[in-house]
Short mmCIF file of C-alpha atoms in Angstrom, two decimals:
data_model
loop_
_atom_site.label_atom_id
_atom_site.label_comp_id
_atom_site.label_asym_id
_atom_site.label_seq_id
_atom_site.Cartn_x
_atom_site.Cartn_y
_atom_site.Cartn_z
CA UNK A 1 0.00 0.00 0.00
CA UNK A 2 1.14 3.59 -0.57
CA UNK A 3 1.07 6.27 2.10
CA UNK A 4 2.53 9.73 2.61
CA UNK A 5 4.28 10.91 5.76
CA UNK A 6 4.74 14.48 6.92
CA UNK A 7 6.83 14.82 10.07
CA UNK A 8 10.14 12.97 10.07
CA UNK A 9 11.16 13.45 13.68
CA UNK A 10 11.83 10.92 16.42
CA UNK A 11 8.74 8.88 15.65
CA UNK A 12 7.77 9.71 12.07
CA UNK A 13 11.03 8.62 10.46
CA UNK A 14 11.03 5.28 12.27
CA UNK A 15 7.41 4.70 11.35
CA UNK A 16 8.40 5.11 7.70
CA UNK A 17 11.21 2.61 8.20
CA UNK A 18 8.84 0.09 9.78
CA UNK A 19 6.40 0.47 6.89
CA UNK A 20 9.15 0.10 4.29
CA UNK A 21 10.33 -3.09 5.97
CA UNK A 22 6.78 -4.43 5.75
CA UNK A 23 6.74 -3.82 1.99
CA UNK A 24 4.67 -0.64 1.86
CA UNK A 25 5.55 2.28 -0.39
CA UNK A 26 6.17 5.53 1.47
CA UNK A 27 6.31 9.07 0.15
CA UNK A 28 7.95 11.44 2.60
CA UNK A 29 7.73 15.21 2.63
CA UNK A 30 10.15 17.85 3.84
CA UNK A 31 11.15 21.15 2.26
CA UNK A 32 14.82 20.31 2.92
CA UNK A 33 16.04 17.38 0.75
CA UNK A 34 18.74 16.63 3.31
CA UNK A 35 16.03 15.69 5.82
CA UNK A 36 14.52 13.09 3.50
CA UNK A 37 17.68 11.61 2.01
CA UNK A 38 18.29 8.98 4.73
CA UNK A 39 14.79 7.59 4.12
CA UNK A 40 15.21 7.78 0.34
CA UNK A 41 18.36 5.68 0.79
CA UNK A 42 16.18 3.09 2.54
CA UNK A 43 13.56 2.98 -0.23
CA UNK A 44 11.20 5.91 0.32
CA UNK A 45 10.23 8.48 -2.30
CA UNK A 46 10.66 12.13 -1.35
CA UNK A 47 8.73 15.24 -2.34
CA UNK A 48 9.56 18.79 -1.36
CA UNK A 49 6.39 20.62 -2.39
CA UNK A 50 2.93 19.93 -0.96
CA UNK A 51 1.43 20.28 -4.44
CA UNK A 52 3.29 17.11 -5.43
CA UNK A 53 0.90 14.93 -3.40
CA UNK A 54 -1.49 14.85 -6.35
CA UNK A 55 1.00 12.98 -8.52
CA UNK A 56 3.07 11.26 -5.82
CA UNK A 57 0.18 9.17 -4.49
CA UNK A 58 -2.65 7.46 -6.41
CA UNK A 59 -6.20 8.22 -5.26
CA UNK A 60 -7.58 7.69 -2.75
CA UNK A 61 -4.55 9.29 -1.12
CA UNK A 62 -3.57 8.79 2.51
CA UNK A 63 -1.30 11.37 4.15
CA UNK A 64 -0.11 10.70 7.70
CA UNK A 65 0.85 13.67 9.90
CA UNK A 66 3.37 13.17 12.74
CA UNK A 67 3.78 16.78 13.82
CA UNK A 68 3.11 18.83 16.98
CA UNK A 69 -0.58 19.34 17.73
CA UNK A 70 -0.25 23.12 17.45
CA UNK A 71 0.81 22.83 13.80
CA UNK A 72 -1.89 20.43 12.60
CA UNK A 73 -4.62 22.94 11.74
CA UNK A 74 -2.35 25.12 9.64
CA UNK A 75 -0.92 22.14 7.79
CA UNK A 76 -4.39 20.76 7.03
CA UNK A 77 -5.29 24.10 5.46
CA UNK A 78 -2.12 23.92 3.35
CA UNK A 79 -2.94 20.38 2.22
CA UNK A 80 -6.56 20.96 1.24
CA UNK A 81 -5.81 22.45 -2.22
CA UNK A 82 -3.71 19.42 -3.09
CA UNK A 83 -6.16 16.67 -2.08
CA UNK A 84 -9.39 15.40 -3.64
CA UNK A 85 -12.66 13.86 -2.45
CA UNK A 86 -12.02 10.41 -1.05
CA UNK A 87 -8.52 11.25 0.20
CA UNK A 88 -7.73 10.93 3.90
CA UNK A 89 -5.53 12.76 6.38
CA UNK A 90 -4.34 10.71 9.36
CA UNK A 91 -3.31 12.75 12.40
CA UNK A 92 -0.96 10.48 14.33
CA UNK A 93 0.30 13.07 16.80
CA UNK A 94 -1.03 14.04 20.21
CA UNK A 95 -3.84 16.33 19.11
CA UNK A 96 -6.78 17.22 21.32
CA UNK A 97 -9.81 15.14 20.33
CA UNK A 98 -11.90 18.32 20.14
CA UNK A 99 -9.55 19.63 17.46
CA UNK A 100 -10.20 16.41 15.53
CA UNK A 101 -13.90 17.16 15.58
CA UNK A 102 -13.29 20.66 14.24
CA UNK A 103 -10.89 19.47 11.54
CA UNK A 104 -13.29 16.73 10.43
CA UNK A 105 -16.08 19.28 10.19
CA UNK A 106 -13.84 21.48 8.04
CA UNK A 107 -12.92 18.61 5.71
CA UNK A 108 -16.32 16.90 5.44
CA UNK A 109 -17.88 19.23 2.82
CA UNK A 110 -14.75 18.72 0.69
CA UNK A 111 -15.13 14.93 0.78
CA UNK A 112 -11.79 14.55 2.56
CA UNK A 113 -11.69 12.19 5.53
CA UNK A 114 -9.93 12.71 8.85
CA UNK A 115 -8.62 9.75 10.82
CA UNK A 116 -7.18 10.40 14.28
CA UNK A 117 -4.63 7.90 15.49
CA UNK A 118 -3.15 8.09 18.96
CA UNK A 119 0.31 6.57 18.61
CA UNK A 120 2.32 5.16 21.52
CA UNK A 121 5.76 3.66 21.19
CA UNK A 122 8.20 6.55 21.26
CA UNK A 123 11.76 6.05 20.11
CA UNK A 124 11.43 2.28 20.62
CA UNK A 125 8.63 1.91 18.07
CA UNK A 126 10.82 0.80 15.17
CA UNK A 127 11.84 -2.27 17.12
CA UNK A 128 8.76 -2.88 19.29
CA UNK A 129 5.99 -1.51 17.10
CA UNK A 130 3.43 1.17 17.88
CA UNK A 131 0.24 0.83 19.90
CA UNK A 132 -2.43 2.56 17.80
CA UNK A 133 -5.71 4.05 19.06
CA UNK A 134 -7.81 4.98 16.01
CA UNK A 135 -10.86 7.14 15.39
CA UNK A 136 -12.67 7.73 12.11
CA UNK A 137 -15.15 6.46 9.56
CA UNK A 138 -15.18 2.63 9.52
CA UNK A 139 -14.75 2.43 5.73
CA UNK A 140 -11.63 4.60 5.72
CA UNK A 141 -10.15 2.91 8.78
CA UNK A 142 -10.74 -0.48 7.14
CA UNK A 143 -8.87 0.44 3.97
CA UNK A 144 -5.94 1.65 6.11
CA UNK A 145 -5.81 -1.66 7.99
CA UNK A 146 -2.62 -2.90 6.23
CA UNK A 147 -0.82 0.25 7.40
CA UNK A 148 -2.04 -0.07 10.98
CA UNK A 149 -1.18 -3.77 11.07
CA UNK A 150 2.36 -3.09 9.86
CA UNK A 151 2.98 -0.35 12.41
CA UNK A 152 1.47 -2.26 15.33
CA UNK A 153 3.53 -4.63 17.49
CA UNK A 154 1.54 -7.75 16.59
CA UNK A 155 0.55 -10.38 19.13
CA UNK A 156 4.14 -11.25 19.97
CA UNK A 157 4.75 -13.52 22.94
CA UNK A 158 2.14 -11.96 25.25
CA UNK A 159 -0.28 -14.69 26.42
CA UNK A 160 -3.92 -14.26 25.46
CA UNK A 161 -6.24 -12.94 28.14
CA UNK A 162 -8.06 -15.79 29.86
CA UNK A 163 -11.33 -16.58 28.08
CA UNK A 164 -10.37 -15.16 24.69
CA UNK A 165 -10.51 -17.61 21.83
CA UNK A 166 -10.81 -17.72 18.06
CA UNK A 167 -8.98 -15.38 15.67
CA UNK A 168 -6.91 -12.65 17.24
CA UNK A 169 -8.66 -9.30 17.46
CA UNK A 170 -6.85 -6.19 16.26
CA UNK A 171 -6.56 -5.08 19.89
CA UNK A 172 -4.61 -8.27 20.61
CA UNK A 173 -2.29 -7.24 17.79
CA UNK A 174 -1.77 -3.73 19.13
CA UNK A 175 -4.25 -1.53 17.24
CA UNK A 176 -7.93 -0.73 17.66
CA UNK A 177 -10.61 1.27 15.89
CA UNK A 178 -12.00 2.92 19.02
CA UNK A 179 -14.94 4.74 17.41
CA UNK A 180 -15.80 7.79 15.29
CA UNK A 181 -13.58 10.80 14.74
CA UNK A 182 -11.93 11.91 17.97
CA UNK A 183 -12.26 8.56 19.74
CA UNK A 184 -8.68 7.56 19.03
CA UNK A 185 -7.19 10.72 20.47
CA UNK A 186 -9.61 10.59 23.43
CA UNK A 187 -8.29 7.14 24.31
CA UNK A 188 -4.70 8.31 23.79
CA UNK A 189 -5.35 11.34 25.99
CA UNK A 190 -6.42 9.12 28.89
CA UNK A 191 -3.55 6.73 28.12
CA UNK A 192 -1.11 9.60 28.62
CA UNK A 193 -2.86 10.73 31.79
CA UNK A 194 -2.37 7.22 33.17
CA UNK A 195 1.25 7.35 32.01
CA UNK A 196 1.78 10.53 34.05
CA UNK A 197 0.41 8.81 37.17
CA UNK A 198 2.40 5.60 36.66
CA UNK A 199 5.63 7.51 36.12
CA UNK A 200 4.84 9.64 39.18
CA UNK A 201 4.25 6.54 41.31
CA UNK A 202 7.59 5.01 40.34
CA UNK A 203 9.33 8.35 40.91
CA UNK A 204 7.85 8.84 44.37
CA UNK A 205 8.51 5.25 45.39
CA UNK A 206 12.16 5.30 44.38
CA UNK A 207 12.59 8.70 46.02
CA UNK A 208 11.31 7.20 49.29
CA UNK A 209 13.76 4.30 48.92
CA UNK A 210 16.54 6.83 48.35
CA UNK A 211 15.67 8.58 51.62
CA UNK A 212 15.56 5.38 53.66
CA UNK A 213 18.94 6.30 55.20
CA UNK A 214 17.91 9.70 56.53
CA UNK A 215 18.51 8.49 60.09
CA UNK A 216 22.24 8.32 59.41
CA UNK A 217 22.44 12.07 58.66
CA UNK A 218 22.78 14.77 61.29
CA UNK A 219 19.57 16.80 61.57
CA UNK A 220 19.18 20.33 62.95
CA UNK A 221 17.93 20.57 66.53
CA UNK A 222 15.73 23.65 66.53
CA UNK A 223 12.10 24.69 66.73
CA UNK A 224 11.78 24.94 62.96
CA UNK A 225 12.74 21.34 62.12
CA UNK A 226 10.44 18.41 62.89
CA UNK A 227 12.51 15.83 64.78
CA UNK A 228 13.03 12.33 63.46
CA UNK A 229 11.63 10.36 66.36
CA UNK A 230 13.36 7.09 65.52
CA UNK A 231 16.48 7.60 63.42
CA UNK A 232 17.33 3.96 64.02
CA UNK A 233 14.40 3.06 61.77
CA UNK A 234 16.00 4.82 58.79
CA UNK A 235 19.48 3.39 58.49
CA UNK A 236 19.31 1.82 55.03
CA UNK A 237 21.45 2.52 52.01
CA UNK A 238 19.40 0.75 49.39
CA UNK A 239 20.68 -0.32 45.93
CA UNK A 240 18.07 1.40 43.79
CA UNK A 241 19.21 0.01 40.45
CA UNK A 242 19.15 -3.54 41.81
CA UNK A 243 15.71 -3.04 43.35
CA UNK A 244 14.39 -1.85 40.01
CA UNK A 245 15.93 -4.92 38.40
CA UNK A 246 14.41 -7.14 41.08
CA UNK A 247 10.92 -5.73 40.65
CA UNK A 248 11.04 -6.35 36.90
CA UNK A 249 10.98 -10.08 37.58
CA UNK A 250 7.75 -11.50 38.95
CA UNK A 251 6.59 -8.38 40.78
CA UNK A 252 3.00 -7.19 40.43
CA UNK A 253 4.29 -3.70 39.58
CA UNK A 254 6.39 -4.91 36.64
CA UNK A 255 5.88 -2.91 33.44
CA UNK A 256 7.77 -1.46 30.50
CA UNK A 257 8.05 1.80 32.44
CA UNK A 258 9.77 -0.14 35.23
CA UNK A 259 12.08 -1.67 32.61
CA UNK A 260 13.02 1.85 31.56
CA UNK A 261 13.45 2.87 35.22
CA UNK A 262 15.89 0.02 35.72
CA UNK A 263 17.79 1.02 32.61
CA UNK A 264 18.02 4.67 33.69
CA UNK A 265 19.20 3.85 37.22
CA UNK A 266 21.77 1.33 36.02
CA UNK A 267 23.24 3.84 33.55
CA UNK A 268 23.25 6.78 36.00
CA UNK A 269 22.36 5.83 39.62
CA UNK A 270 22.33 9.44 40.82
CA UNK A 271 20.55 10.70 37.67
CA UNK A 272 23.05 13.55 37.52
CA UNK A 273 22.26 14.19 33.84
CA UNK A 274 18.77 15.41 34.70
CA UNK A 275 17.67 18.58 36.47
CA UNK A 276 14.21 17.23 37.23
CA UNK A 277 12.20 19.77 35.24
CA UNK A 278 9.44 17.55 33.84
CA UNK A 279 7.55 18.79 30.77
CA UNK A 280 3.91 18.10 29.92
CA UNK A 281 2.80 18.20 26.32
CA UNK A 282 -0.90 18.74 26.99
CA UNK A 283 -2.54 15.33 27.27
CA UNK A 284 -2.47 15.32 31.08
CA UNK A 285 -4.20 18.71 31.15
CA UNK A 286 -6.87 17.55 28.71
CA UNK A 287 -7.42 14.40 30.76
CA UNK A 288 -7.92 16.45 33.92
CA UNK A 289 -10.36 18.77 32.12
CA UNK A 290 -12.33 15.80 30.74
CA UNK A 291 -12.50 14.34 34.24
CA UNK A 292 -13.87 17.63 35.63
CA UNK A 293 -16.40 18.12 32.84
CA UNK A 294 -17.66 14.54 33.08
CA UNK A 295 -17.66 14.55 36.92
CA UNK A 296 -15.26 11.62 36.90
CA UNK A 297 -12.94 11.43 39.95
CA UNK A 298 -9.32 11.28 38.79
CA UNK A 299 -7.20 12.53 41.72
CA UNK A 300 -4.12 10.46 40.90
CA UNK A 301 -3.96 11.57 37.27
CA UNK A 302 -4.54 15.20 38.23
CA UNK A 303 -1.98 15.17 41.04
CA UNK A 304 0.62 13.71 38.69
CA UNK A 305 0.05 16.67 36.37
CA UNK A 306 0.39 19.16 39.22
CA UNK A 307 3.65 17.53 40.27
CA UNK A 308 5.03 18.22 36.81
CA UNK A 309 4.10 21.87 37.20
CA UNK A 310 5.92 21.95 40.56
CA UNK A 311 9.01 20.34 39.05
CA UNK A 312 9.38 23.37 36.77
CA UNK A 313 9.14 25.89 39.60
CA UNK A 314 5.51 26.82 38.95
CA UNK A 315 4.80 26.39 42.67
CA UNK A 316 7.73 28.50 43.88
CA UNK A 317 5.72 31.64 44.59
CA UNK A 318 3.13 29.64 46.54
CA UNK A 319 5.93 28.18 48.67
CA UNK A 320 7.39 31.66 49.16
CA UNK A 321 4.01 32.86 50.37
CA UNK A 322 3.75 29.93 52.79
CA UNK A 323 7.14 30.84 54.19
CA UNK A 324 6.14 34.50 54.44
CA UNK A 325 2.93 33.61 56.29
CA UNK A 326 4.81 31.48 58.81
CA UNK A 327 7.08 34.43 59.43
CA UNK A 328 4.14 36.82 59.74
CA UNK A 329 2.14 34.86 62.29
CA UNK A 330 4.96 33.20 64.20
CA UNK A 331 8.24 34.84 63.38
CA UNK A 332 9.42 31.56 61.82
CA UNK A 333 12.52 32.05 59.72
CA UNK A 334 13.32 29.84 56.76
CA UNK A 335 15.72 27.01 57.31
CA UNK A 336 18.39 26.38 54.70
CA UNK A 337 18.71 22.83 53.36
CA UNK A 338 17.49 19.85 55.33
#
């Protein structure tokens, strides 16, 4: 099958490579030929002008976008003059599902389809495959099935869930048509909200393990510092990398994220390469908003998002005010360190 790809970054380029290896024909776009040459060397065809889509792909055309969510609307407008009724645009980035609805409404009178595809797999996707959460018209999604199947991980060695029988479902192979336009990105939005919370849980747990030896350190003896009642209870210097490795094997909290935790701690036990400023690309915020609007309790997902804000210093002024209030009502002066 033939497909176009716009967005040749960390994920897009490897998605092209995975499709090429599966025998699909890929047309890649970038204004700079140097950006497309590595993929051309591996079998892709390159174009450097959006108008070339008309001749580069046979109708019905399928153009996959792997670009930042903020750029999707503008690019869709640029593509419209070069597409025809029956063609489809697949948004594989982390767009807000509400934007999908607006884009689909814009494209519908033109006969152009929008398919939203939440894509998980990151920089490991070339090797492991990509988990795909898809929204769109059933007919268009069905004709794209060979592309989704090639990008997805496949069933692999994961045992079937107890009670499942018969032919493997697409979900068992790592991709799923979740519903109409927007459904794919809605599912991916919640997926990323869960990811925030899981990462936060591992981070907090390992931080607690790291502080298990606090009883061995000298603590200030003053009115401003809560005493450690039983320092003898906190005398451990725990091997964090080995604990992560241990938990990977047979533990109920084993996961790919724990695999990555073990890898990070083994490579750099003190994590000195990282300042701890954790970005959020939007999905956690949208998840929290959806939870509020639908009256769905999601305190763990929301707290994980707030912790990311704090990591970037967004809570500094609030902490300064807390310190100022303690000084105002009690004359409490800030303690340094500790």
